[in-house]
C-alpha cells in the first residue's frame, strides 16, 4: 500500500484480528448466531475490578462476522464494564468503517454475543461491575413505555442510569414480540436503552423462573387452584435478583416502572397503592419484603397512564404509543391449555360437570382449564347463567351453579405473612383487578408468618378463587399477603341426570 494510505478498518480486523482464540476457558462468554444464517460469533471476557481486563473472540461464517468479533474485542478491552455495556451494533459497524446493509447482521451478532457475555458477568456474585456511587440508579427496562419513562425521569433528575432487562422465558411456541421477558424483548429493550444513551445489562433468570414460577403455575392448576405467577415472580425472582445486581453495578437504588408508591410508618416502609386506581399495581408487589423497599423507587406512582405517555412523547421515546402487554409473559401468543400440555403434560382429560346436587350436566376436557367464578367455556345451555363454583382435582370434576352460589362473606387464607398486626388490616384485594373490600382478620395475629387465618368481609363477594393472592391492606398500604385456601363447602358426588333435562351447547 502506498505511503500515507491506511488500511480500511474491515480489512485491518481481518488481517490482524484482535484477541481471536484468547480466553478459551473464560468464565464469562456469550455467543450469537448459528442456524439459519450460519454465522456465529462468541465473545469471551475477563472482568475484574469493574474493568474488562481482557477479551477474546471466535467467529465462523462470513468475513464480516470475524471482523465484527475482532472489533468488539478492541472496543471493550481495558474499558470499564459499564462502557462495554453501551456497545451497540451501530458502535461495532462504525468501528469497521460502516458496514453495508448485507453485512450489518455481523455487527448485530457480535454485539449480542458481547451482551450475553456481560450478562454472564452480571449474574456472577463474585464480579463487581462498577464502584458504588450515590448517583447511580439501576432501572428495570422491559422495552415498554412505563419502564422507559421511569428511566427518563431518573436521568432528568441527574441520576447515572444503568438499564437491566430480565430474560425469564424462552419458548419457540410463544410470540416473543408480545412478552416482556423473552429474548426478543431483551433485544428491543437493549436497543431502546442504547438509543437513550444508557448502558444495558441482561440477567438470565430462566432457571429460577421455571423453578419458582412456571412449575408452581403448572402444579397449582393440576391441583385445582388458580395461582398468581406475577405476584410470585416479583416476590421470589425478579426483585431479589435485580437488587443484588444493583449492588454489583454500584447503584444506590433500583427503579421500576410499576404504578405503586412507598409509604412509611414508625416500623418502616410499605408498598402503597398508586395515585391512579386504574393502573395501581400494588397487588402485584404484595409479596415484596418491606426490607427491600429501602432501596426501591417507583417514579410513576403519582402518574396516570396518559401522563406517562405524554412524558414519553415529549422526550421523543419511540415507545410512547406502544400497547401494554396483556398476557402472562410465558403465555404470550399461546393458550393456557396448550402451554400446560406442552410443559406440564396436562393434556385433555375428560371429566364431569355437575351441579350443586351432584347431577351430571355435561363434560369438560380437564378441570385445570377452569377457575372458580368462570362462566365462559362450560358449553352448557341453562335457563340461567352457570358459573364454576369449585373444582375437585382428584376426581377431575367441576361443580357449577348460579352466580348467587359464589357469594362469600368470609375467606380462609393460607400461608399468611403479616407486616403489621392483624388488627390493622381493614381491607383486602382478592384479585388483581378487584376493588378493595372492607374486612377484618378474625384472629388476633401479630406481625409475622401464620399457617392459616380467616377474614370476614364487609360486603358479599363472588368468585373467590383458591390459589389467588389476597393482598391485605391498611387503607391503601400493603400490610400483608396470603394465599386463598380451598372453600369449606363439601363437594357433591355425581348423580346421572337424564339427557332430556340438560342441553350441551354447540
Tab-separated table of C-alpha atoms in Angstrom:
chain	number	residue	atom	x	y	z
A	1	UNK	CA	0.000	0.000	0.000
A	2	UNK	CA	1.407	3.467	-0.886
A	3	UNK	CA	2.764	5.576	1.963
A	4	UNK	CA	0.166	7.718	3.689
A	5	UNK	CA	-2.714	5.381	2.928
A	6	UNK	CA	-4.209	3.484	5.840
A	7	UNK	CA	-5.754	0.069	5.604
A	8	UNK	CA	-9.583	0.104	5.798
A	9	UNK	CA	-10.854	-0.924	9.247
A	10	UNK	CA	-12.671	-4.011	7.978
A	11	UNK	CA	-9.586	-5.303	6.206
A	12	UNK	CA	-7.418	-4.388	9.199
A	13	UNK	CA	-9.507	-6.522	11.532
A	14	UNK	CA	-9.499	-9.392	9.047
A	15	UNK	CA	-5.741	-9.380	8.513
A	16	UNK	CA	-4.829	-8.699	12.164
A	17	UNK	CA	-7.764	-9.903	14.315
A	18	UNK	CA	-7.682	-8.688	17.909
A	19	UNK	CA	-7.990	-11.382	20.516
A	20	UNK	CA	-9.013	-14.285	18.317
A	21	UNK	CA	-8.609	-17.510	20.246
A	22	UNK	CA	-7.894	-15.680	23.502
A	23	UNK	CA	-9.511	-16.739	26.815
A	24	UNK	CA	-10.783	-20.135	25.579
A	25	UNK	CA	-11.819	-21.083	29.111
A	26	UNK	CA	-13.239	-17.723	30.142
A	27	UNK	CA	-15.904	-17.890	32.838
A	28	UNK	CA	-17.957	-15.240	31.093
A	29	UNK	CA	-18.746	-15.905	27.450
A	30	UNK	CA	-21.633	-15.388	25.106
A	31	UNK	CA	-22.413	-16.412	21.567
A	32	UNK	CA	-24.898	-15.393	18.928
A	33	UNK	CA	-25.800	-16.697	15.515
A	34	UNK	CA	-25.660	-20.186	14.089
A	35	UNK	CA	-28.626	-21.547	12.167
A	36	UNK	CA	-30.214	-20.392	9.952
A	37	UNK	CA	-27.636	-17.789	8.848
A	38	UNK	CA	-24.596	-19.962	9.572
A	39	UNK	CA	-22.549	-17.088	11.008
A	40	UNK	CA	-21.533	-17.473	14.653
A	41	UNK	CA	-19.696	-15.091	16.975
A	42	UNK	CA	-18.511	-15.869	20.502
A	43	UNK	CA	-17.164	-13.191	22.843
A	44	UNK	CA	-15.194	-14.035	25.999
A	45	UNK	CA	-14.490	-11.631	28.835
A	46	UNK	CA	-12.373	-11.360	31.956
A	47	UNK	CA	-13.964	-8.658	34.129
A	48	UNK	CA	-12.002	-7.558	37.181
A	49	UNK	CA	-12.486	-4.536	39.395
A	50	UNK	CA	-15.142	-3.077	37.108
A	51	UNK	CA	-12.818	-3.258	34.062
A	52	UNK	CA	-12.821	-5.604	31.083
A	53	UNK	CA	-9.281	-6.707	31.801
A	54	UNK	CA	-9.116	-8.968	28.772
A	55	UNK	CA	-11.340	-10.065	25.914
A	56	UNK	CA	-11.261	-12.647	23.172
A	57	UNK	CA	-13.428	-13.967	20.392
A	58	UNK	CA	-14.067	-16.785	17.968
A	59	UNK	CA	-16.155	-16.493	14.822
A	60	UNK	CA	-17.182	-18.643	11.910
A	61	UNK	CA	-19.036	-17.957	8.736
A	62	UNK	CA	-18.638	-14.796	6.735
A	63	UNK	CA	-15.630	-12.477	6.896
A	64	UNK	CA	-17.758	-9.684	8.369
A	65	UNK	CA	-18.573	-11.856	11.393
A	66	UNK	CA	-14.858	-12.405	12.057
A	67	UNK	CA	-14.160	-8.701	11.687
A	68	UNK	CA	-17.045	-7.781	13.989
A	69	UNK	CA	-15.775	-10.130	16.704
A	70	UNK	CA	-12.342	-8.527	16.459
A	71	UNK	CA	-13.846	-5.025	16.570
A	72	UNK	CA	-15.769	-5.849	19.769
A	73	UNK	CA	-12.583	-7.053	21.454
A	74	UNK	CA	-10.814	-3.837	20.519
A	75	UNK	CA	-13.738	-1.731	21.729
A	76	UNK	CA	-14.060	-3.313	25.167
A	77	UNK	CA	-10.573	-4.469	26.138
A	78	UNK	CA	-9.415	-2.283	29.034
A	79	UNK	CA	-12.724	-0.395	29.150
A	80	UNK	CA	-14.978	-0.002	32.197
A	81	UNK	CA	-17.594	-2.738	32.174
A	82	UNK	CA	-20.412	-0.174	32.066
A	83	UNK	CA	-18.852	1.431	28.991
A	84	UNK	CA	-18.763	-2.002	27.351
A	85	UNK	CA	-22.479	-2.237	28.197
A	86	UNK	CA	-23.078	0.751	25.890
A	87	UNK	CA	-21.737	-1.026	22.801
A	88	UNK	CA	-24.499	-1.366	20.224
A	89	UNK	CA	-24.498	-2.887	16.729
A	90	UNK	CA	-24.064	0.631	15.370
A	91	UNK	CA	-20.930	1.017	17.508
A	92	UNK	CA	-19.440	-2.153	16.041
A	93	UNK	CA	-20.383	-1.176	12.495
A	94	UNK	CA	-18.784	2.256	12.937
A	95	UNK	CA	-15.586	0.637	14.244
A	96	UNK	CA	-15.439	-1.292	10.973
A	97	UNK	CA	-15.872	1.830	8.861
A	98	UNK	CA	-19.596	1.347	8.395
A	99	UNK	CA	-20.960	-1.980	7.251
A	100	UNK	CA	-23.205	-2.339	4.228
A	101	UNK	CA	-26.797	-3.479	4.849
A	102	UNK	CA	-25.980	-7.024	3.740
A	103	UNK	CA	-23.143	-7.190	6.286
A	104	UNK	CA	-24.898	-5.353	9.147
A	105	UNK	CA	-26.054	-8.637	10.699
A	106	UNK	CA	-22.423	-9.357	11.646
A	107	UNK	CA	-22.348	-6.296	13.898
A	108	UNK	CA	-25.655	-7.366	15.440
A	109	UNK	CA	-24.325	-10.856	16.188
A	110	UNK	CA	-21.087	-9.562	17.701
A	111	UNK	CA	-22.910	-7.009	19.871
A	112	UNK	CA	-25.414	-9.618	21.021
A	113	UNK	CA	-22.608	-12.046	21.889
A	114	UNK	CA	-20.878	-9.282	23.872
A	115	UNK	CA	-24.014	-8.552	25.870
A	116	UNK	CA	-24.554	-12.230	26.593
A	117	UNK	CA	-21.014	-12.367	27.980
A	118	UNK	CA	-21.654	-9.223	30.024
A	119	UNK	CA	-24.880	-10.803	31.256
A	120	UNK	CA	-22.915	-13.812	32.450
A	121	UNK	CA	-20.588	-11.480	34.365
A	122	UNK	CA	-23.559	-9.525	35.742
A	123	UNK	CA	-25.062	-12.727	37.153
A	124	UNK	CA	-21.814	-13.722	38.884
A	125	UNK	CA	-21.940	-12.762	42.590
A	126	UNK	CA	-18.141	-12.572	42.666
A	127	UNK	CA	-17.906	-9.912	39.958
A	128	UNK	CA	-18.141	-6.195	40.752
A	129	UNK	CA	-19.044	-4.307	37.594
A	130	UNK	CA	-18.526	-0.812	38.984
A	131	UNK	CA	-17.683	1.043	42.165
A	132	UNK	CA	-20.646	2.404	44.100
A	133	UNK	CA	-21.906	5.961	43.785
A	134	UNK	CA	-24.907	7.662	45.359
A	135	UNK	CA	-25.963	8.977	41.940
A	136	UNK	CA	-26.120	5.621	40.177
A	137	UNK	CA	-29.553	4.058	39.659
A	138	UNK	CA	-30.370	0.674	38.201
A	139	UNK	CA	-33.600	0.827	36.190
A	140	UNK	CA	-35.550	-2.258	35.147
A	141	UNK	CA	-36.400	-1.833	31.443
A	142	UNK	CA	-38.797	-4.174	29.675
A	143	UNK	CA	-38.911	-2.268	26.408
A	144	UNK	CA	-42.311	-0.738	27.178
A	145	UNK	CA	-43.322	2.847	27.780
A	146	UNK	CA	-43.588	2.651	31.587
A	147	UNK	CA	-40.042	1.489	32.237
A	148	UNK	CA	-38.661	3.816	29.559
A	149	UNK	CA	-40.301	6.817	31.218
A	150	UNK	CA	-39.033	5.666	34.620
A	151	UNK	CA	-35.501	5.629	33.201
A	152	UNK	CA	-36.045	9.022	31.553
A	153	UNK	CA	-37.272	10.610	34.788
A	154	UNK	CA	-34.252	9.290	36.662
A	155	UNK	CA	-31.899	10.672	34.054
A	156	UNK	CA	-33.704	14.014	34.065
A	157	UNK	CA	-33.064	14.424	37.788
A	158	UNK	CA	-29.358	13.786	37.237
A	159	UNK	CA	-29.020	10.080	38.032
A	160	UNK	CA	-26.304	7.948	36.455
A	161	UNK	CA	-28.689	5.378	34.988
A	162	UNK	CA	-27.888	1.749	34.170
A	163	UNK	CA	-30.610	-0.333	32.494
A	164	UNK	CA	-31.291	-4.008	33.126
A	165	UNK	CA	-33.672	-6.401	31.380
A	166	UNK	CA	-34.580	-9.817	32.695
A	167	UNK	CA	-34.760	-12.792	30.376
A	168	UNK	CA	-37.182	-15.126	32.093
A	169	UNK	CA	-38.671	-17.395	29.481
A	170	UNK	CA	-37.824	-18.637	26.001
A	171	UNK	CA	-40.314	-20.824	24.153
A	172	UNK	CA	-40.391	-21.285	20.396
A	173	UNK	CA	-44.160	-21.823	20.563
A	174	UNK	CA	-44.715	-18.387	22.105
A	175	UNK	CA	-44.907	-14.995	20.411
A	176	UNK	CA	-41.760	-13.351	21.767
A	177	UNK	CA	-42.864	-9.965	20.452
A	178	UNK	CA	-45.731	-9.952	22.980
A	179	UNK	CA	-43.683	-10.937	26.007
A	180	UNK	CA	-41.824	-8.599	28.357
A	181	UNK	CA	-39.088	-11.095	29.173
A	182	UNK	CA	-38.342	-13.113	26.026
A	183	UNK	CA	-35.041	-12.972	24.100
A	184	UNK	CA	-36.841	-10.745	21.591
A	185	UNK	CA	-37.906	-8.385	24.382
A	186	UNK	CA	-34.331	-8.263	25.683
A	187	UNK	CA	-33.041	-7.181	22.273
A	188	UNK	CA	-35.721	-4.494	21.985
A	189	UNK	CA	-35.120	-3.156	25.489
A	190	UNK	CA	-31.376	-3.058	24.886
A	191	UNK	CA	-31.831	-1.105	21.660
A	192	UNK	CA	-34.101	1.356	23.466
A	193	UNK	CA	-31.622	1.792	26.323
A	194	UNK	CA	-28.784	2.411	23.894
A	195	UNK	CA	-30.906	4.915	21.985
A	196	UNK	CA	-31.375	6.723	25.313
A	197	UNK	CA	-27.600	6.653	25.848
A	198	UNK	CA	-27.720	4.135	28.693
A	199	UNK	CA	-25.534	1.121	29.416
A	200	UNK	CA	-27.604	-2.048	29.327
A	201	UNK	CA	-27.234	-5.385	31.079
A	202	UNK	CA	-29.248	-8.587	30.831
A	203	UNK	CA	-29.935	-11.050	33.639
A	204	UNK	CA	-30.797	-14.570	32.526
A	205	UNK	CA	-33.154	-15.924	35.197
A	206	UNK	CA	-34.720	-18.691	33.128
A	207	UNK	CA	-33.822	-21.419	35.601
A	208	UNK	CA	-35.141	-19.612	38.694
A	209	UNK	CA	-38.260	-18.522	36.827
A	210	UNK	CA	-39.027	-22.057	35.706
A	211	UNK	CA	-38.470	-23.433	39.197
A	212	UNK	CA	-40.269	-20.779	41.255
A	213	UNK	CA	-42.992	-19.583	38.892
A	214	UNK	CA	-43.778	-21.871	35.962
A	215	UNK	CA	-43.542	-25.123	37.921
A	216	UNK	CA	-45.755	-23.624	40.635
A	217	UNK	CA	-48.250	-22.462	37.983
A	218	UNK	CA	-48.427	-25.944	36.477
A	219	UNK	CA	-48.668	-27.665	39.865
A	220	UNK	CA	-51.330	-25.259	41.064
A	221	UNK	CA	-53.596	-25.828	38.089
A	222	UNK	CA	-53.086	-29.576	38.328
A	223	UNK	CA	-54.150	-29.378	41.983
A	224	UNK	CA	-57.281	-27.406	41.143
A	225	UNK	CA	-56.150	-23.913	42.174
A	226	UNK	CA	-55.511	-20.701	40.247
A	227	UNK	CA	-52.018	-19.370	41.036
A	228	UNK	CA	-50.762	-15.783	40.742
A	229	UNK	CA	-47.500	-16.173	38.796
A	230	UNK	CA	-46.741	-12.434	38.561
A	231	UNK	CA	-47.082	-11.880	42.307
A	232	UNK	CA	-44.873	-14.897	42.930
A	233	UNK	CA	-42.297	-13.784	40.364
A	234	UNK	CA	-41.966	-10.318	41.885
A	235	UNK	CA	-41.632	-11.733	45.374
A	236	UNK	CA	-39.300	-14.653	44.688
A	237	UNK	CA	-37.386	-13.975	41.462
A	238	UNK	CA	-37.286	-10.516	39.934
A	239	UNK	CA	-36.648	-8.019	42.698
A	240	UNK	CA	-34.131	-10.025	44.685
A	241	UNK	CA	-32.013	-10.649	41.597
A	242	UNK	CA	-32.166	-7.033	40.442
A	243	UNK	CA	-31.291	-5.638	43.859
A	244	UNK	CA	-28.312	-7.982	44.020
A	245	UNK	CA	-27.229	-6.692	40.606
A	246	UNK	CA	-27.701	-3.122	41.808
A	247	UNK	CA	-25.033	-3.818	44.399
A	248	UNK	CA	-22.657	-5.222	41.777
A	249	UNK	CA	-23.035	-2.187	39.492
A	250	UNK	CA	-22.627	0.216	42.412
A	251	UNK	CA	-26.191	1.533	42.262
A	252	UNK	CA	-27.719	3.093	45.350
A	253	UNK	CA	-31.255	2.163	44.299
A	254	UNK	CA	-33.417	0.111	41.949
A	255	UNK	CA	-36.196	1.810	39.992
A	256	UNK	CA	-39.044	0.099	38.148
A	257	UNK	CA	-41.979	1.320	36.076
A	258	UNK	CA	-44.635	-0.104	38.398
A	259	UNK	CA	-47.598	2.050	39.305
A	260	UNK	CA	-47.175	1.975	43.064
A	261	UNK	CA	-45.857	4.144	45.874
A	262	UNK	CA	-43.948	3.623	49.096
A	263	UNK	CA	-45.335	4.692	52.458
A	264	UNK	CA	-43.564	4.771	55.817
A	265	UNK	CA	-44.737	4.447	59.387
A	266	UNK	CA	-42.871	4.057	62.674
A	267	UNK	CA	-41.974	0.455	61.755
A	268	UNK	CA	-40.582	1.149	58.288
A	269	UNK	CA	-41.634	1.217	54.620
A	270	UNK	CA	-44.657	-0.445	53.000
A	271	UNK	CA	-45.888	-0.731	49.434
A	272	UNK	CA	-48.704	1.755	48.867
A	273	UNK	CA	-51.297	1.885	46.101
A	274	UNK	CA	-50.671	4.195	43.140
A	275	UNK	CA	-52.411	7.546	42.851
A	276	UNK	CA	-54.286	6.260	39.777
A	277	UNK	CA	-56.564	3.350	40.852
A	278	UNK	CA	-56.976	2.288	37.232
A	279	UNK	CA	-53.263	1.455	36.927
A	280	UNK	CA	-52.450	0.526	40.528
A	281	UNK	CA	-50.040	-2.436	40.719
A	282	UNK	CA	-49.543	-2.647	44.487
A	283	UNK	CA	-51.295	-6.042	44.402
A	284	UNK	CA	-48.574	-7.369	42.094
A	285	UNK	CA	-45.938	-6.248	44.620
A	286	UNK	CA	-47.698	-7.713	47.656
A	287	UNK	CA	-45.033	-10.375	48.261
A	288	UNK	CA	-42.122	-7.922	48.394
A	289	UNK	CA	-40.243	-7.971	51.682
A	290	UNK	CA	-40.619	-4.451	53.149
A	291	UNK	CA	-36.887	-4.503	53.922
A	292	UNK	CA	-36.240	-4.293	50.161
A	293	UNK	CA	-38.236	-1.087	49.853
A	294	UNK	CA	-35.415	0.978	51.353
A	295	UNK	CA	-33.592	0.573	48.031
A	296	UNK	CA	-36.617	0.741	45.702
A	297	UNK	CA	-38.339	3.625	43.931
A	298	UNK	CA	-41.486	3.747	41.781
A	299	UNK	CA	-41.404	7.118	39.973
A	300	UNK	CA	-44.701	6.501	38.133
A	301	UNK	CA	-46.670	6.076	41.330
A	302	UNK	CA	-48.149	9.571	41.214
A	303	UNK	CA	-48.907	9.495	37.475
A	304	UNK	CA	-51.850	8.364	35.372
A	305	UNK	CA	-51.092	6.417	32.196
A	306	UNK	CA	-51.921	9.338	29.847
A	307	UNK	CA	-49.361	11.428	31.725
A	308	UNK	CA	-46.756	8.723	31.282
A	309	UNK	CA	-47.373	8.576	27.546
A	310	UNK	CA	-47.252	12.383	27.321
A	311	UNK	CA	-43.835	12.390	29.005
A	312	UNK	CA	-42.640	9.715	26.573
A	313	UNK	CA	-43.831	11.720	23.567
A	314	UNK	CA	-42.225	14.907	24.842
A	315	UNK	CA	-38.950	13.039	25.364
A	316	UNK	CA	-39.097	11.537	21.882
A	317	UNK	CA	-39.187	7.973	23.151
A	318	UNK	CA	-40.174	5.613	20.320
A	319	UNK	CA	-42.339	3.514	22.660
A	320	UNK	CA	-44.683	6.378	23.579
A	321	UNK	CA	-47.623	4.665	21.856
A	322	UNK	CA	-46.580	1.050	22.378
A	323	UNK	CA	-49.543	-1.016	23.638
A	324	UNK	CA	-49.380	-2.505	27.128
A	325	UNK	CA	-48.647	-6.206	27.443
A	326	UNK	CA	-51.807	-8.142	28.332
A	327	UNK	CA	-50.673	-11.762	28.610
A	328	UNK	CA	-48.717	-13.562	31.266
A	329	UNK	CA	-45.166	-13.331	29.931
A	330	UNK	CA	-44.801	-17.095	29.496
A	331	UNK	CA	-48.198	-17.422	27.804
A	332	UNK	CA	-47.634	-14.703	25.199
A	333	UNK	CA	-49.101	-15.891	21.931
A	334	UNK	CA	-50.245	-19.267	23.245
A	335	UNK	CA	-53.335	-20.553	25.063
A	336	UNK	CA	-53.012	-21.700	28.666
A	337	UNK	CA	-54.265	-25.278	27.986
A	338	UNK	CA	-51.701	-25.733	25.199
A	339	UNK	CA	-48.961	-24.376	27.466
A	340	UNK	CA	-49.923	-26.692	30.311
A	341	UNK	CA	-49.916	-29.673	27.987
A	342	UNK	CA	-46.566	-28.739	26.447
A	343	UNK	CA	-44.737	-28.043	29.692
A	344	UNK	CA	-46.675	-29.962	32.330
A	345	UNK	CA	-48.140	-32.886	30.431
A	346	UNK	CA	-51.661	-31.734	31.338
A	347	UNK	CA	-53.443	-32.787	28.203
A	348	UNK	CA	-57.133	-33.285	27.612
A	349	UNK	CA	-58.627	-35.270	30.482
A	350	UNK	CA	-62.409	-35.611	30.158
A	351	UNK	CA	-64.367	-35.192	33.364
A	352	UNK	CA	-67.817	-34.372	34.667
A	353	UNK	CA	-69.504	-31.033	35.090
A	354	UNK	CA	-72.041	-31.342	37.918
A	355	UNK	CA	-74.467	-29.063	39.682
A	356	UNK	CA	-74.586	-28.448	43.417
A	357	UNK	CA	-76.627	-31.636	43.957
A	358	UNK	CA	-74.118	-33.705	42.051
A	359	UNK	CA	-76.222	-34.143	38.914
A	360	UNK	CA	-74.108	-34.531	35.791
A	361	UNK	CA	-74.775	-31.656	33.387
A	362	UNK	CA	-72.030	-32.268	30.890
A	363	UNK	CA	-68.361	-32.974	30.411
A	364	UNK	CA	-65.158	-30.964	30.179
A	365	UNK	CA	-61.638	-31.557	28.858
A	366	UNK	CA	-59.856	-31.101	32.203
A	367	UNK	CA	-60.502	-29.247	35.461
A	368	UNK	CA	-57.186	-27.415	35.031
A	369	UNK	CA	-58.810	-25.400	32.228
A	370	UNK	CA	-61.221	-23.672	34.622
A	371	UNK	CA	-61.103	-21.280	37.549
A	372	UNK	CA	-63.663	-20.527	40.220
A	373	UNK	CA	-66.017	-17.790	39.030
A	374	UNK	CA	-65.566	-18.641	35.350
A	375	UNK	CA	-68.644	-18.502	33.145
A	376	UNK	CA	-67.376	-18.948	29.603
A	377	UNK	CA	-66.345	-22.260	28.113
A	378	UNK	CA	-68.768	-24.508	30.001
A	379	UNK	CA	-70.804	-25.321	26.889
A	380	UNK	CA	-73.947	-25.997	28.885
A	381	UNK	CA	-77.298	-24.487	27.937
A	382	UNK	CA	-79.225	-23.400	31.014
A	383	UNK	CA	-82.175	-21.109	31.831
A	384	UNK	CA	-79.781	-19.024	33.931
A	385	UNK	CA	-76.054	-18.388	33.571
A	386	UNK	CA	-73.863	-21.001	35.235
A	387	UNK	CA	-70.513	-20.347	36.909
A	388	UNK	CA	-67.720	-22.575	38.184
A	389	UNK	CA	-68.289	-22.880	41.929
A	390	UNK	CA	-65.432	-25.213	42.825
A	391	UNK	CA	-63.245	-27.970	41.442
A	392	UNK	CA	-62.235	-31.430	42.641
A	393	UNK	CA	-58.819	-32.097	41.127
A	394	UNK	CA	-58.641	-35.693	42.363
A	395	UNK	CA	-61.969	-36.592	40.731
A	396	UNK	CA	-61.386	-34.176	37.813
A	397	UNK	CA	-64.868	-32.793	38.489
A	398	UNK	CA	-66.134	-29.232	38.063
A	399	UNK	CA	-69.145	-28.033	40.061
A	400	UNK	CA	-71.258	-25.244	38.559
A	401	UNK	CA	-74.214	-23.199	39.722
A	402	UNK	CA	-75.854	-19.780	39.680
A	403	UNK	CA	-73.864	-16.668	40.474
A	404	UNK	CA	-75.501	-16.380	43.868
A	405	UNK	CA	-73.860	-19.637	44.922
A	406	UNK	CA	-70.463	-17.945	44.564
A	407	UNK	CA	-71.272	-15.442	47.294
A	408	UNK	CA	-68.883	-15.347	50.244
A	409	UNK	CA	-68.765	-13.249	53.403
A	410	UNK	CA	-65.649	-14.922	54.800
A	411	UNK	CA	-62.457	-16.287	53.238
A	412	UNK	CA	-59.879	-18.705	54.574
A	413	UNK	CA	-56.249	-17.799	53.876
A	414	UNK	CA	-53.158	-19.983	53.991
A	415	UNK	CA	-49.504	-19.076	54.396
A	416	UNK	CA	-50.236	-15.535	55.571
A	417	UNK	CA	-47.414	-13.045	56.017
A	418	UNK	CA	-48.337	-10.000	58.092
A	419	UNK	CA	-46.050	-6.977	58.072
A	420	UNK	CA	-48.219	-5.352	60.721
A	421	UNK	CA	-50.543	-6.913	63.344
A	422	UNK	CA	-53.788	-8.409	62.057
A	423	UNK	CA	-55.864	-5.787	63.860
A	424	UNK	CA	-54.515	-3.160	61.437
A	425	UNK	CA	-55.876	-4.952	58.348
A	426	UNK	CA	-59.043	-3.182	57.235
A	427	UNK	CA	-59.316	-4.027	53.529
A	428	UNK	CA	-58.393	-6.825	51.139
A	429	UNK	CA	-57.967	-7.298	47.393
A	430	UNK	CA	-58.833	-10.843	46.356
A	431	UNK	CA	-57.883	-10.455	42.691
A	432	UNK	CA	-55.625	-8.064	40.819
A	433	UNK	CA	-58.450	-6.193	39.083
A	434	UNK	CA	-60.873	-6.400	42.020
A	435	UNK	CA	-61.808	-3.428	44.146
A	436	UNK	CA	-60.569	-3.473	47.742
A	437	UNK	CA	-63.218	-4.767	50.150
A	438	UNK	CA	-63.600	-3.871	53.805
A	439	UNK	CA	-62.596	-6.759	56.031
A	440	UNK	CA	-61.187	-7.834	59.365
A	441	UNK	CA	-58.957	-10.716	60.366
A	442	UNK	CA	-60.895	-12.850	62.841
A	443	UNK	CA	-57.867	-13.818	64.935
A	444	UNK	CA	-55.563	-11.516	66.882
A	445	UNK	CA	-52.465	-12.471	64.927
A	446	UNK	CA	-49.239	-10.498	65.448
A	447	UNK	CA	-46.934	-9.465	62.633
A	448	UNK	CA	-45.117	-12.459	61.161
A	449	UNK	CA	-45.927	-15.669	59.311
A	450	UNK	CA	-49.068	-17.669	60.031
A	451	UNK	CA	-50.252	-21.005	58.700
A	452	UNK	CA	-53.932	-20.077	58.420
A	453	UNK	CA	-56.080	-17.064	59.140
A	454	UNK	CA	-59.640	-16.170	58.254
A	455	UNK	CA	-61.075	-12.844	57.197
A	456	UNK	CA	-64.650	-11.604	57.400
A	457	UNK	CA	-65.744	-9.364	54.552
A	458	UNK	CA	-67.766	-6.189	54.854
A	459	UNK	CA	-69.572	-6.963	51.589
A	460	UNK	CA	-70.581	-10.088	49.769
A	461	UNK	CA	-68.097	-11.120	47.059
A	462	UNK	CA	-68.363	-13.597	44.205
A	463	UNK	CA	-65.732	-15.763	42.550
A	464	UNK	CA	-63.153	-16.126	45.321
A	465	UNK	CA	-60.640	-18.474	43.685
A	466	UNK	CA	-58.352	-20.749	45.713
A	467	UNK	CA	-54.709	-20.156	44.833
A	468	UNK	CA	-55.109	-16.442	44.181
A	469	UNK	CA	-53.256	-13.925	46.326
A	470	UNK	CA	-55.122	-11.994	48.987
A	471	UNK	CA	-53.464	-8.585	49.323
A	472	UNK	CA	-54.075	-7.343	52.875
A	473	UNK	CA	-54.353	-3.578	53.248
A	474	UNK	CA	-54.423	-0.848	55.852
A	475	UNK	CA	-56.236	1.835	53.913
A	476	UNK	CA	-54.102	1.840	50.728
A	477	UNK	CA	-50.940	0.334	52.235
A	478	UNK	CA	-49.971	-3.323	51.822
A	479	UNK	CA	-49.577	-4.769	55.320
A	480	UNK	CA	-49.577	-8.432	54.359
A	481	UNK	CA	-50.453	-11.128	51.891
A	482	UNK	CA	-51.711	-14.702	51.863
A	483	UNK	CA	-52.988	-17.378	49.512
A	484	UNK	CA	-56.718	-18.022	49.279
A	485	UNK	CA	-57.377	-21.533	50.602
A	486	UNK	CA	-59.925	-24.111	49.499
A	487	UNK	CA	-63.569	-23.499	50.315
A	488	UNK	CA	-65.069	-25.437	53.205
A	489	UNK	CA	-68.171	-26.374	51.198
A	490	UNK	CA	-68.490	-30.162	50.688
A	491	UNK	CA	-68.020	-31.470	47.181
A	492	UNK	CA	-71.024	-33.285	45.721
A	493	UNK	CA	-70.970	-36.832	44.444
A	494	UNK	CA	-72.033	-37.094	40.850
A	495	UNK	CA	-75.536	-38.304	40.033
A	496	UNK	CA	-76.535	-39.139	36.486
A	497	UNK	CA	-79.088	-36.740	35.043
A	498	UNK	CA	-81.313	-37.773	32.156
A	499	UNK	CA	-80.104	-36.042	28.999
A	500	UNK	CA	-83.631	-34.706	28.441
A	501	UNK	CA	-83.001	-32.356	31.387
A	502	UNK	CA	-79.766	-30.814	30.134
A	503	UNK	CA	-78.577	-29.469	26.830
A	504	UNK	CA	-74.962	-29.240	25.746
A	505	UNK	CA	-74.308	-26.027	23.881
A	506	UNK	CA	-72.724	-26.419	20.440
